[in-house]
PDB file of C-alpha atoms in Angstrom:
ATOM      1  CA  VAL O   1     -15.575  75.684 -56.572  1.00 67.00           C
ATOM      2  CA  LEU O   2     -12.897  73.049 -56.933  1.00 78.00           C
ATOM      3  CA  GLY O   3     -14.938  70.626 -54.786  1.00 75.00           C
ATOM      4  CA  ILE O   4     -18.009  71.052 -57.003  1.00 73.00           C
ATOM      5  CA  ILE O   5     -15.993  70.429 -60.151  1.00 79.00           C
ATOM      6  CA  ALA O   6     -14.318  67.375 -58.602  1.00 79.00           C
ATOM      7  CA  THR O   7     -17.619  65.765 -57.531  1.00 77.00           C
ATOM      8  CA  LEU O   8     -19.591  66.683 -60.671  1.00 77.00           C
ATOM      9  CA  PRO O   9     -19.124  63.307 -62.472  1.00 79.00           C
ATOM     10  CA  ILE O  10     -20.264  61.413 -59.389  1.00 78.00           C
ATOM     11  CA  THR O  11     -23.253  63.719 -58.834  1.00 78.00           C
ATOM     12  CA  ILE O  12     -24.363  63.441 -62.474  1.00 81.00           C
ATOM     13  CA  PHE O  13     -24.340  59.656 -62.081  1.00 80.00           C
ATOM     14  CA  PHE O  14     -26.942  59.964 -59.286  1.00 81.00           C
ATOM     15  CA  CYS O  15     -29.140  62.422 -61.235  1.00 87.00           C
ATOM     16  CA  PHE O  16     -30.597  59.943 -63.722  1.00 90.00           C
ATOM     17  CA  ARG O  17     -32.751  56.875 -63.191  1.00 91.00           C
ATOM     18  CA  ILE O  18     -34.031  54.480 -65.841  1.00 92.00           C
ATOM     19  CA  VAL O  19     -37.710  53.522 -65.694  1.00 94.00           C
ATOM     20  CA  LYS O  20     -38.386  50.237 -67.490  1.00 95.00           C
ATOM     21  CA  GLN O  21     -41.376  49.617 -69.761  1.00 95.00           C
ATOM     22  CA  TYR O  22     -43.320  47.685 -67.121  1.00 95.00           C
ATOM     23  CA  GLU O  23     -42.610  50.177 -64.312  1.00 95.00           C
ATOM     24  CA  ARG O  24     -43.682  53.657 -63.324  1.00 95.00           C
ATOM     25  CA  GLY O  25     -41.577  56.031 -61.266  1.00 93.00           C
ATOM     26  CA  VAL O  26     -42.820  57.976 -58.274  1.00 93.00           C
ATOM     27  CA  VAL O  27     -40.651  60.887 -57.143  1.00 92.00           C
ATOM     28  CA  LEU O  28     -40.895  62.238 -53.608  1.00 92.00           C
ATOM     29  CA  ARG O  29     -39.274  65.645 -53.241  1.00 91.00           C
ATOM     30  CA  MET O  30     -38.451  66.228 -49.591  1.00 90.00           C
ATOM     31  CA  GLY O  31     -41.149  63.730 -48.599  1.00 87.00           C
ATOM     32  CA  GLN O  32     -43.955  65.087 -50.799  1.00 88.00           C
ATOM     33  CA  LEU O  33     -45.141  63.958 -54.201  1.00 88.00           C
ATOM     34  CA  GLU O  34     -43.375  65.847 -56.952  1.00 85.00           C
ATOM     35  CA  ASN O  35     -46.242  65.437 -59.440  1.00 82.00           C
ATOM     36  CA  LYS O  36     -49.567  64.655 -57.747  1.00 82.00           C
ATOM     37  CA  LYS O  37     -51.425  63.709 -60.938  1.00 85.00           C
ATOM     38  CA  LYS O  38     -49.251  61.214 -62.788  1.00 89.00           C
ATOM     39  CA  PRO O  39     -46.149  59.092 -62.242  1.00 92.00           C
ATOM     40  CA  ARG O  40     -43.025  59.150 -64.395  1.00 91.00           C
ATOM     41  CA  LYS O  41     -43.341  57.214 -67.654  1.00 92.00           C
ATOM     42  CA  PRO O  42     -40.787  54.709 -69.026  1.00 95.00           C
ATOM     43  CA  GLY O  43     -37.478  56.173 -70.114  1.00 94.00           C
ATOM     44  CA  ILE O  44     -34.771  58.249 -68.475  1.00 94.00           C
ATOM     45  CA  CYS O  45     -35.888  60.221 -65.430  1.00 90.00           C
ATOM     46  CA  ALA O  46     -33.898  63.140 -64.011  1.00 89.00           C
ATOM     47  CA  ILE O  47     -33.970  63.710 -60.251  1.00 89.00           C
ATOM     48  CA  ILE O  48     -32.223  66.045 -57.857  1.00 87.00           C
ATOM     49  CA  PRO O  49     -29.721  64.079 -55.765  1.00 83.00           C
ATOM     50  CA  PHE O  50     -30.117  64.056 -51.969  1.00 83.00           C
ATOM     51  CA  THR O  51     -33.532  65.822 -52.129  1.00 88.00           C
ATOM     52  CA  ASP O  52     -35.565  63.463 -54.291  1.00 89.00           C
ATOM     53  CA  THR O  53     -36.480  59.896 -53.448  1.00 91.00           C
ATOM     54  CA  PHE O  54     -37.175  57.754 -56.507  1.00 93.00           C
ATOM     55  CA  ILE O  55     -39.473  54.737 -56.078  1.00 93.00           C
ATOM     56  CA  SER O  56     -40.095  52.416 -59.000  1.00 94.00           C
ATOM     57  CA  VAL O  57     -43.418  50.554 -58.978  1.00 94.00           C
ATOM     58  CA  ASP O  58     -43.818  47.328 -60.948  1.00 94.00           C
ATOM     59  CA  LEU O  59     -47.114  47.206 -62.879  1.00 94.00           C
ATOM     60  CA  ARG O  60     -46.914  43.558 -63.920  1.00 95.00           C
ATOM     61  CA  THR O  61     -49.332  40.984 -62.568  1.00 95.00           C
ATOM     62  CA  VAL O  62     -47.989  39.309 -59.423  1.00 94.00           C
ATOM     63  CA  THR O  63     -48.993  35.823 -58.334  1.00 95.00           C
ATOM     64  CA  TYR O  64     -49.046  34.723 -54.736  1.00 92.00           C
ATOM     65  CA  ASP O  65     -49.601  31.210 -53.452  1.00 92.00           C
ATOM     66  CA  VAL O  66     -51.707  31.587 -50.308  1.00 89.00           C
ATOM     67  CA  PRO O  67     -50.525  29.107 -47.673  1.00 89.00           C
ATOM     68  CA  PRO O  68     -52.950  26.304 -46.783  1.00 89.00           C
ATOM     69  CA  GLN O  69     -55.512  27.174 -44.103  1.00 85.00           C
ATOM     70  CA  GLU O  70     -56.998  24.588 -41.763  1.00 87.00           C
ATOM     71  CA  ILE O  71     -60.750  25.258 -41.483  1.00 82.00           C
ATOM     72  CA  LEU O  72     -63.293  23.505 -39.292  1.00 82.00           C
ATOM     73  CA  THR O  73     -66.597  22.980 -41.121  1.00 81.00           C
ATOM     74  CA  HIS O  74     -70.120  22.924 -39.615  1.00 84.00           C
ATOM     75  CA  ASP O  75     -70.058  19.137 -39.301  1.00 88.00           C
ATOM     76  CA  SER O  76     -66.715  19.216 -37.363  1.00 86.00           C
ATOM     77  CA  VAL O  77     -64.497  18.089 -40.224  1.00 89.00           C
ATOM     78  CA  THR O  78     -61.106  19.733 -40.676  1.00 89.00           C
ATOM     79  CA  VAL O  79     -60.473  20.822 -44.261  1.00 88.00           C
ATOM     80  CA  SER O  80     -57.220  22.187 -45.656  1.00 89.00           C
ATOM     81  CA  VAL O  81     -57.810  24.890 -48.283  1.00 88.00           C
ATOM     82  CA  ASN O  82     -55.228  26.746 -50.332  1.00 87.00           C
ATOM     83  CA  ALA O  83     -55.498  29.345 -53.079  1.00 90.00           C
ATOM     84  CA  VAL O  84     -53.572  31.431 -55.572  1.00 93.00           C
ATOM     85  CA  ALA O  85     -54.008  35.208 -55.657  1.00 93.00           C
ATOM     86  CA  TYR O  86     -53.273  37.384 -58.691  1.00 95.00           C
ATOM     87  CA  TYR O  87     -52.986  41.130 -58.247  1.00 93.00           C
ATOM     88  CA  ARG O  88     -51.781  44.132 -60.182  1.00 94.00           C
ATOM     89  CA  ILE O  89     -51.125  47.745 -59.212  1.00 93.00           C
ATOM     90  CA  PHE O  90     -53.208  50.170 -61.259  1.00 93.00           C
ATOM     91  CA  ASN O  91     -52.319  53.457 -59.545  1.00 92.00           C
ATOM     92  CA  PRO O  92     -48.636  53.723 -58.567  1.00 93.00           C
ATOM     93  CA  LEU O  93     -49.109  57.012 -56.699  1.00 93.00           C
ATOM     94  CA  THR O  94     -51.772  55.573 -54.408  1.00 91.00           C
ATOM     95  CA  SER O  95     -49.777  52.404 -53.789  1.00 92.00           C
ATOM     96  CA  VAL O  96     -46.723  54.403 -52.661  1.00 92.00           C
ATOM     97  CA  VAL O  97     -48.448  57.113 -50.624  1.00 92.00           C
ATOM     98  CA  ASN O  98     -51.350  55.277 -48.952  1.00 92.00           C
ATOM     99  CA  VAL O  99     -49.838  51.876 -48.102  1.00 91.00           C
ATOM    100  CA  GLU O 100     -46.457  51.188 -46.502  1.00 90.00           C
ATOM    101  CA  ASP O 101     -45.903  47.776 -48.124  1.00 91.00           C
ATOM    102  CA  VAL O 102     -48.402  46.993 -50.878  1.00 92.00           C
ATOM    103  CA  HIS O 103     -47.268  43.429 -51.509  1.00 92.00           C
ATOM    104  CA  LEU O 104     -47.354  42.399 -47.850  1.00 94.00           C
ATOM    105  CA  SER O 105     -50.759  43.973 -47.257  1.00 93.00           C
ATOM    106  CA  THR O 106     -52.191  42.238 -50.340  1.00 92.00           C
ATOM    107  CA  ARG O 107     -50.852  38.878 -49.156  1.00 93.00           C
ATOM    108  CA  LEU O 108     -52.320  39.339 -45.690  1.00 93.00           C
ATOM    109  CA  LEU O 109     -55.653  40.372 -47.209  1.00 92.00           C
ATOM    110  CA  ALA O 110     -55.667  37.224 -49.381  1.00 91.00           C
ATOM    111  CA  GLN O 111     -55.050  35.015 -46.349  1.00 89.00           C
ATOM    112  CA  THR O 112     -57.748  36.749 -44.313  1.00 89.00           C
ATOM    113  CA  THR O 113     -60.260  36.559 -47.144  1.00 88.00           C
ATOM    114  CA  LEU O 114     -59.591  32.854 -47.619  1.00 86.00           C
ATOM    115  CA  ARG O 115     -60.271  32.211 -43.918  1.00 82.00           C
ATOM    116  CA  ASN O 116     -63.434  34.339 -43.885  1.00 83.00           C
ATOM    117  CA  VAL O 117     -64.972  32.883 -47.049  1.00 80.00           C
ATOM    118  CA  LEU O 118     -65.145  29.405 -45.603  1.00 70.00           C
TER     119      LEU O 118
END
């Protein structure tokens, strides 16, 4: 009992997370989604320490400068093409559960698409 009372201020510090206006919070309780229909809204979010994993997902538009790609055209001329990709996460639950690293996979998809278009 004395140990619980002594660690209570530290434990309470880990119980609350702040979700900013441009973010949504996804809570995984023991590896499973806590609420399968909607993420946590902006404000103060209470979690259970050591059982819940809190992941904040940024919903703002992200820009990515695709590195230049050297492409050989039909008439054997080498052309350097670059691009800028804009993307935004619409469903935070899907981005956390279905993809390991959303930003890296989007960047790789942009590079692949740029190569395949030309």
